[in-house]
Coordinates of C-alpha atoms and ligand atoms in Angstrom, one line a residue:
S208 CA -9.3 -17.6 -27.3
A209 CA -7.2 -17.3 -24.1
P210 CA -4.9 -14.2 -24.1
R211 CA -1.2 -14.6 -24.4
P212 CA 0.3 -14.8 -20.9
L213 CA 2.0 -11.6 -19.8
R214 CA 5.7 -12.2 -18.9
G215 CA 6.9 -10.5 -15.7
A216 CA 10.2 -10.3 -14.0
L217 CA 10.6 -9.7 -10.3
I218 CA 13.5 -7.5 -9.0
G219 CA 14.2 -7.8 -5.3
C220 CA 13.7 -11.3 -3.7
G221 CA 13.6 -10.2 0.0
F222 CA 11.0 -10.6 2.8
F223 CA 7.9 -9.1 1.1
A224 CA 8.7 -10.3 -2.5
H225 CA 7.5 -13.8 -1.5
N226 CA 4.0 -12.5 -1.2
H227 CA 4.3 -11.0 -4.7
L228 CA 5.5 -14.4 -6.0
H229 CA 2.7 -16.3 -4.3
A230 CA 0.1 -13.9 -5.7
W231 CA 1.5 -14.0 -9.3
A232 CA 1.4 -17.9 -9.0
Q233 CA -2.3 -17.7 -8.0
L234 CA -3.1 -15.3 -10.9
R235 CA -1.3 -17.5 -13.4
E236 CA -4.5 -19.3 -14.6
T237 CA -7.1 -16.7 -13.9
H238 CA -5.2 -13.7 -15.3
A239 CA -2.7 -15.3 -17.8
V240 CA 0.6 -14.2 -16.2
E241 CA 3.9 -15.8 -15.7
I242 CA 7.0 -14.7 -13.8
V243 CA 9.8 -15.7 -16.1
A244 CA 12.9 -14.3 -14.3
L245 CA 14.1 -13.1 -10.9
C246 CA 16.8 -10.6 -9.9
D247 CA 18.6 -9.9 -6.6
R248 CA 22.1 -8.8 -5.7
D249 CA 22.0 -11.2 -2.8
A250 CA 22.8 -14.7 -4.2
D251 CA 21.2 -16.6 -1.2
R252 CA 17.9 -14.7 -1.5
L253 CA 17.9 -15.2 -5.2
A254 CA 18.5 -18.9 -5.0
T255 CA 15.8 -19.3 -2.2
A256 CA 13.1 -17.6 -4.3
A257 CA 14.2 -19.4 -7.5
S258 CA 13.9 -22.8 -5.9
A259 CA 10.6 -22.0 -3.9
F260 CA 8.8 -20.8 -7.1
D261 CA 10.6 -22.9 -9.7
I262 CA 11.9 -20.0 -11.7
P263 CA 15.3 -21.0 -13.2
A264 CA 16.2 -17.7 -14.9
T265 CA 18.1 -15.7 -12.3
F266 CA 20.2 -12.5 -12.5
A267 CA 22.3 -10.5 -10.1
D268 CA 22.0 -7.5 -12.3
A269 CA 18.7 -6.0 -13.4
A270 CA 20.2 -4.5 -16.6
E271 CA 21.3 -7.9 -17.7
L272 CA 17.9 -9.4 -16.9
L273 CA 16.1 -6.7 -19.0
R274 CA 18.6 -7.2 -21.9
S275 CA 18.3 -11.0 -22.1
V276 CA 14.7 -11.7 -21.0
R277 CA 12.8 -8.7 -22.4
P278 CA 9.8 -9.1 -20.1
D279 CA 6.4 -7.4 -20.6
F280 CA 6.7 -5.8 -17.1
V281 CA 9.0 -5.7 -14.1
D282 CA 7.8 -5.9 -10.5
I283 CA 10.3 -4.0 -8.3
A284 CA 10.2 -5.2 -4.7
T285 CA 13.4 -3.6 -3.4
T286 CA 13.5 -0.9 -0.8
A287 CA 13.2 2.8 -1.7
P288 CA 16.8 3.9 -2.2
S289 CA 17.1 1.6 -5.3
H290 CA 13.8 2.5 -6.9
R291 CA 14.8 5.4 -9.1
A292 CA 17.7 3.7 -10.8
L293 CA 15.6 0.5 -11.4
V294 CA 12.5 2.4 -12.6
E295 CA 14.6 4.5 -15.0
L296 CA 16.3 1.4 -16.3
A297 CA 13.0 -0.3 -17.0
A298 CA 11.7 2.8 -18.8
A299 CA 14.9 3.0 -20.9
H300 CA 14.1 -0.6 -22.0
G301 CA 10.5 0.3 -22.8
V302 CA 9.2 -2.1 -20.1
A303 CA 6.1 -1.5 -18.0
V304 CA 6.9 -1.1 -14.2
I305 CA 5.4 -1.8 -10.9
C306 CA 7.3 -0.3 -8.0
Q307 CA 6.8 -1.0 -4.3
K308 CA 6.1 1.7 -1.8
P309 CA 7.5 4.0 -0.5
F310 CA 7.9 5.0 -4.2
A311 CA 10.8 7.3 -3.5
P312 CA 13.0 8.7 -0.7
T313 CA 12.5 12.3 -2.1
P314 CA 9.7 14.1 -4.1
A315 CA 12.3 14.9 -6.8
D316 CA 13.1 11.2 -7.3
A317 CA 9.4 10.4 -7.6
R318 CA 8.8 13.1 -10.2
A319 CA 11.8 12.0 -12.2
M320 CA 10.4 8.4 -12.3
V321 CA 7.0 9.5 -13.4
A322 CA 8.6 11.7 -16.1
A323 CA 10.9 8.9 -17.3
C324 CA 8.0 6.4 -17.7
A325 CA 5.7 9.0 -19.3
Q326 CA 8.5 9.9 -21.8
A327 CA 9.1 6.2 -22.6
G328 CA 5.3 5.6 -22.8
V329 CA 5.4 2.8 -20.3
P330 CA 2.7 2.2 -17.6
L331 CA 3.9 2.7 -14.0
M332 CA 2.0 1.6 -10.9
V333 CA 3.1 2.0 -7.3
H334 CA 2.4 -1.1 -5.3
E335 CA 0.3 0.9 -2.8
N336 CA -1.8 -2.0 -1.7
F337 CA -3.6 -1.0 1.5
R338 CA -6.5 0.6 -0.4
W339 CA -6.9 -2.9 -2.1
Q340 CA -7.6 -4.6 1.2
T341 CA -11.0 -6.3 1.0
P342 CA -12.4 -4.6 4.2
L343 CA -11.3 -1.2 2.9
R344 CA -12.8 -1.9 -0.5
A345 CA -16.1 -2.7 1.3
V346 CA -15.9 0.7 3.0
R347 CA -15.3 2.4 -0.4
E348 CA -18.3 0.6 -1.9
V349 CA -20.6 1.8 0.8
L350 CA -19.5 5.4 0.2
A351 CA -19.8 5.0 -3.6
S352 CA -23.3 3.6 -3.2
G353 CA -24.4 6.8 -1.6
V354 CA -26.5 5.1 1.1
I355 CA -24.9 7.3 3.9
G356 CA -24.7 10.5 1.8
T357 CA -21.7 12.8 1.6
P358 CA -18.8 12.1 4.1
V359 CA -18.0 15.0 6.4
W360 CA -15.6 13.5 9.0
A361 CA -13.4 10.4 9.2
R362 CA -11.0 8.7 11.5
L363 CA -8.5 6.1 10.1
S364 CA -6.6 4.4 12.9
F365 CA -3.8 1.9 12.8
R366 CA -2.5 1.1 16.3
S367 CA -0.3 -2.0 17.1
A368 CA 2.7 -3.2 19.0
F369 CA 3.5 -6.0 16.5
D370 CA 7.2 -6.6 16.2
V371 CA 7.7 -5.3 12.6
Y372 CA 11.4 -5.0 13.1
R373 CA 12.0 -8.7 13.1
A374 CA 11.2 -9.3 9.4
Q375 CA 12.1 -5.8 8.4
P376 CA 15.1 -4.7 10.4
Y377 CA 15.6 -1.6 8.2
L378 CA 12.5 -0.1 9.8
A379 CA 14.4 0.4 13.0
E380 CA 17.3 2.1 11.3
G381 CA 16.0 5.0 9.2
E382 CA 15.7 8.6 10.4
R383 CA 12.0 8.4 9.2
F384 CA 9.8 5.5 10.2
I385 CA 6.1 5.2 10.7
L386 CA 4.8 8.0 8.4
E387 CA 7.2 6.9 5.6
D388 CA 6.5 3.2 6.0
L389 CA 2.9 2.7 7.3
G390 CA 1.4 6.2 7.5
I391 CA 1.9 6.4 3.8
H392 CA -0.7 3.6 3.4
I393 CA -3.2 5.1 5.7
L394 CA -2.9 8.6 4.1
D395 CA -3.4 6.9 0.7
V396 CA -6.6 5.3 2.0
A397 CA -7.7 8.7 3.4
R398 CA -7.3 10.1 -0.1
D399 CA -9.1 7.2 -1.7
L400 CA -12.1 7.4 0.7
M401 CA -12.3 11.2 1.4
G402 CA -10.7 12.9 -1.6
E403 CA -7.7 15.1 -2.0
V404 CA -6.2 17.1 0.9
T405 CA -5.7 20.8 0.9
R406 CA -4.1 21.3 4.4
L407 CA -2.8 19.1 7.1
S408 CA -1.0 19.3 10.4
A409 CA 0.9 16.5 12.2
S410 CA 2.5 15.5 15.4
T411 CA 5.0 12.7 15.8
Q412 CA 6.6 10.8 18.7
R413 CA 9.3 8.2 19.2
V414 CA 8.2 6.0 22.1
N415 CA 10.4 2.9 21.5
P416 CA 14.0 4.0 22.4
R417 CA 15.6 1.2 20.4
I418 CA 14.6 2.6 17.0
R419 CA 15.8 5.7 15.2
G420 CA 12.7 7.2 13.7
E421 CA 9.2 8.1 14.9
D422 CA 6.8 5.3 15.8
V423 CA 3.7 7.3 16.6
A424 CA 2.0 9.9 14.2
T425 CA -1.2 11.8 14.5
V426 CA -2.3 13.8 11.4
L427 CA -5.3 16.1 11.0
L428 CA -6.4 16.5 7.4
R429 CA -8.6 19.1 5.6
H430 CA -10.1 17.7 2.4
A431 CA -10.9 19.7 -0.8
S432 CA -14.6 18.7 -0.2
G433 CA -14.5 20.5 3.2
A434 CA -14.4 17.2 5.1
T435 CA -12.0 16.6 8.0
S436 CA -10.1 13.4 8.8
V437 CA -7.8 12.2 11.5
V438 CA -5.2 9.6 10.6
D439 CA -3.5 8.1 13.6
C440 CA -0.8 5.4 13.5
S441 CA 1.3 3.7 16.2
Y442 CA 3.7 0.8 16.4
A443 CA 4.0 1.5 20.2
A444 CA 0.4 0.7 21.2
P445 CA 0.4 -2.4 23.5
R446 CA -3.3 -3.5 23.8
E447 CA -5.1 -6.5 25.2
A448 CA -6.0 -7.5 21.6
E449 CA -3.2 -7.0 19.0
L450 CA -4.9 -5.9 15.8
F451 CA -2.0 -5.9 13.3
P452 CA -2.5 -5.1 10.5
Q453 CA -6.0 -3.8 10.7
T454 CA -7.0 -0.3 9.8
L455 CA -10.0 0.8 11.8
V456 CA -12.3 3.4 10.1
E457 CA -15.1 5.7 11.3
I458 CA -16.9 7.9 8.8
E459 CA -19.7 10.3 9.5
A460 CA -21.8 11.5 6.5
S461 CA -24.8 13.7 5.7
G462 CA -27.1 10.7 5.7
G463 CA -25.6 8.3 8.2
S464 CA -22.3 6.8 9.3
L465 CA -20.1 3.7 9.1
R466 CA -17.5 2.0 11.3
L467 CA -15.0 -0.7 10.4
D468 CA -14.2 -2.2 13.8
A469 CA -11.8 -4.8 15.1
G470 CA -12.3 -8.2 13.6
Y471 CA -13.3 -6.7 10.2
R472 CA -16.8 -5.9 11.3
L473 CA -18.5 -3.2 9.2
T474 CA -21.5 -1.3 10.6
V475 CA -23.4 0.9 8.3
H476 CA -26.0 3.2 9.8
Q477 CA -28.5 5.1 7.6
R478 CA -30.3 8.0 9.2
R479 CA -34.1 7.8 8.8
L480 CA -34.8 10.4 6.1
G481 CA -36.8 13.4 7.1
T482 CA -36.7 12.7 10.9
G483 CA -33.3 13.8 11.9
L484 CA -33.4 11.1 14.6
A485 CA -30.7 8.6 15.3
D486 CA -33.0 5.7 15.0
G487 CA -32.5 4.8 11.3
R488 CA -31.5 1.4 9.8
T489 CA -28.3 -0.3 10.9
E490 CA -26.6 -3.2 9.1
V491 CA -23.6 -5.2 10.4
R492 CA -21.5 -7.3 8.1
D493 CA -18.4 -9.4 8.3
V494 CA -16.0 -8.1 5.7
S495 CA -13.0 -10.3 6.6
P496 CA -10.4 -10.8 3.9
P497 CA -10.1 -14.3 2.4
L498 CA -7.3 -16.5 3.7
H499 CA -5.6 -17.7 0.6
A500 CA -3.9 -21.1 0.6
W501 CA -0.4 -19.6 0.8
A502 CA -1.3 -16.8 3.3
E503 CA -0.8 -16.8 7.1
R504 CA -2.5 -14.8 9.8
P505 CA -2.2 -12.0 10.7
W506 CA -0.7 -11.0 7.4
H507 CA -3.5 -12.5 5.3
N508 CA -5.3 -9.1 5.0
I509 CA -2.2 -7.5 3.4
Q510 CA -1.5 -10.7 1.4
D511 CA -5.0 -10.6 -0.1
S512 CA -4.4 -6.9 -1.1
V513 CA -1.2 -7.9 -2.9
L514 CA -3.3 -10.4 -5.0
N515 CA -5.9 -7.7 -5.6
I516 CA -3.5 -5.0 -6.7
Q517 CA -1.6 -7.4 -9.0
A518 CA -4.8 -8.5 -10.6
H519 CA -5.7 -4.8 -11.2
W520 CA -2.3 -4.2 -12.8
L521 CA -2.9 -7.1 -15.3
D522 CA -6.4 -5.8 -16.1
C523 CA -4.9 -2.3 -16.7
L524 CA -2.0 -3.6 -18.8
R525 CA -4.4 -5.5 -21.1
T526 CA -6.9 -2.6 -21.4
G527 CA -4.5 0.3 -21.5
R528 CA -6.2 1.9 -18.4
E529 CA -4.2 3.9 -15.9
P530 CA -3.8 2.0 -12.6
A531 CA -5.6 3.5 -9.6
T532 CA -2.2 3.9 -7.8
S533 CA -0.2 5.0 -10.9
G534 CA 3.0 6.9 -10.3
R535 CA 1.2 10.1 -11.1
D536 CA -1.5 9.3 -8.4
N537 CA 1.1 8.4 -5.9
L538 CA 2.7 11.8 -6.1
H539 CA -0.3 13.1 -4.1
T540 CA 0.2 10.4 -1.4
L541 CA 3.9 11.2 -1.1
A542 CA 3.0 14.9 -0.9
L543 CA 1.0 14.1 2.2
V544 CA 3.9 12.3 3.8
E545 CA 6.3 15.2 3.1
A546 CA 3.7 17.7 4.4
A547 CA 3.2 15.6 7.6
Y548 CA 7.0 15.6 8.3
A549 CA 7.2 19.3 7.6
S550 CA 4.3 20.0 9.9
A551 CA 5.7 17.8 12.7
A552 CA 9.1 19.4 12.4
D553 CA 7.7 22.9 12.6
D554 CA 5.7 22.3 15.8
Q555 CA 2.6 21.1 14.0
C556 CA 2.0 24.1 11.8
A557 CA -0.5 23.6 9.0
V558 CA 1.1 22.7 5.6
T559 CA -0.4 22.6 2.1
P560 CA 0.8 19.4 0.3
Q561 CA 2.9 20.2 -2.8
V562 CA 2.9 17.7 -5.7
Ligands
NAD652 P1 14.2 -6.7 1.9 O1 15.4 -5.9 2.3 O2 13.8 -7.9 2.7 O3 14.3 -7.1 0.4 C1 14.8 -6.2 -0.6 C2 15.7 -7.1 -1.5 O4 16.0 -6.2 -2.7 C3 17.0 -7.6 -0.9 O5 17.1 -9.0 -1.1 C4 18.1 -6.8 -1.7 O6 19.2 -7.6 -1.9 C5 17.3 -6.6 -3.0 N1 17.9 -5.4 -3.8 C6 18.1 -4.2 -3.4 N2 18.6 -3.4 -4.4 C7 18.6 -4.2 -5.5 C8 19.0 -4.0 -6.8 N3 19.4 -2.8 -7.3 N4 19.0 -5.0 -7.7 C9 18.6 -6.2 -7.2 N5 18.2 -6.5 -6.0 C10 18.2 -5.5 -5.1 O7 13.0 -5.7 1.9 P2 11.4 -6.0 2.1 O8 11.1 -6.0 3.5 O9 11.1 -7.2 1.2 O10 10.8 -4.7 1.5 C11 10.9 -4.4 0.1 C12 9.9 -3.2 -0.2 O11 8.6 -3.6 0.1 C13 10.1 -2.0 0.8 O12 10.0 -0.8 0.0 C14 9.0 -2.1 1.8 O13 8.5 -0.8 2.2 C15 7.9 -2.7 0.9 N6 6.9 -3.4 1.7 C16 5.7 -3.3 1.4 C17 4.6 -3.9 2.0 C18 3.2 -3.7 1.6 O14 2.3 -4.1 2.2 N7 3.1 -2.9 0.5 C19 4.9 -4.7 3.1 C20 6.3 -4.9 3.5 C21 7.3 -4.3 2.8
89V653 O1 2.9 -2.6 4.8 C1 4.0 -2.3 5.0 O2 4.5 -1.4 4.3 C2 4.9 -2.9 6.1 C3 4.2 -2.8 7.5 C4 2.8 -3.4 7.5 C5 5.1 -3.6 8.5 O3 4.2 -1.5 7.9 O4 6.1 -2.3 6.1

């Protein structure tokens, strides 16, 4: 028989939350989920989302929502300063939690949220969605299949001049910018593909004079496996072809290499065994993300990853599995962000990430 629908509530009905709501609506039939209530302190945003998604139960106060609706889970899509209070509130009500990235403004807040959910026995997932992008999943599958052997070197590159400040004006206002907002995704993907990091060094720049934080970051990572990665991000990279929001990837391994190039083109090269020559087998595939009915270019890659991570959450809730990007897991990604800021502040000294 069909499982009972899981009842979710969304807190924070701003710019990005509309993608969550579209994805939950798409998952309604396939994954038996229903968003039964919305919360936002801003009455206009609350009303807009309620009417667009036909969700009549609306609240200005998250505590009131939790008391009266008693959902199976909350999906927190507010910005980082509000996360700790909202996650702790959900934990106090014994309600499972998804929390958007960046999970916390400080490592202490992040650890407190992980502890609160562990103590309450409620699942906690950080909505760290980039590793759920279809093209990056394809890269991961190639590595897991073993066809190119053991990775030894990687470059993950996100370079764009897309006007991200228009939809997200707060990105121009914070003391921290690209590492905290975007680099966090790419560092998480580096962990996902290449394993945990033991040392890193970073250099940051502010190119755009109209913003407060850094908009260029270059990070050199040493992985526990001995592999090396370079993560480079820029929102100040005007190019003939605007690639937002594509992450380009190059990986060299013991038995070959792969490249995820512009336009979601994945090239996998297998060295011919025993010859040591570069004339092995090369396969080129289109690993473009699907364009869902509600999605729009160029965001569709990110929008598809929202659907994928939300589907993963529902599978985990039903089976009792820990989500790939659980709060506990995300402490390691946050540690890389903190280490990168520390390294950049101290003239690029190497820093060991501290969880
Ligand atoms: P936003 O400012 O447009 O929306 C946030 C909303 O939360 C606002 O409407 C605000 O009124 C509401 N809010 C804040 N505190 C609240 C509280 N305590 N109770 C109820 N409502 C509250 O922000 P956004 O651009 O939608 O970003 C939200 C989060 O999503 C950020 O953390 C951002 O980094 C993240 N984000 C993630 C991705 C991704 O791909 N994962 C993409 C864009 C944004
Ligand atoms: O994915 C994000 O976190 C967004 C953006 C792609 C603009 O950096 O904030």
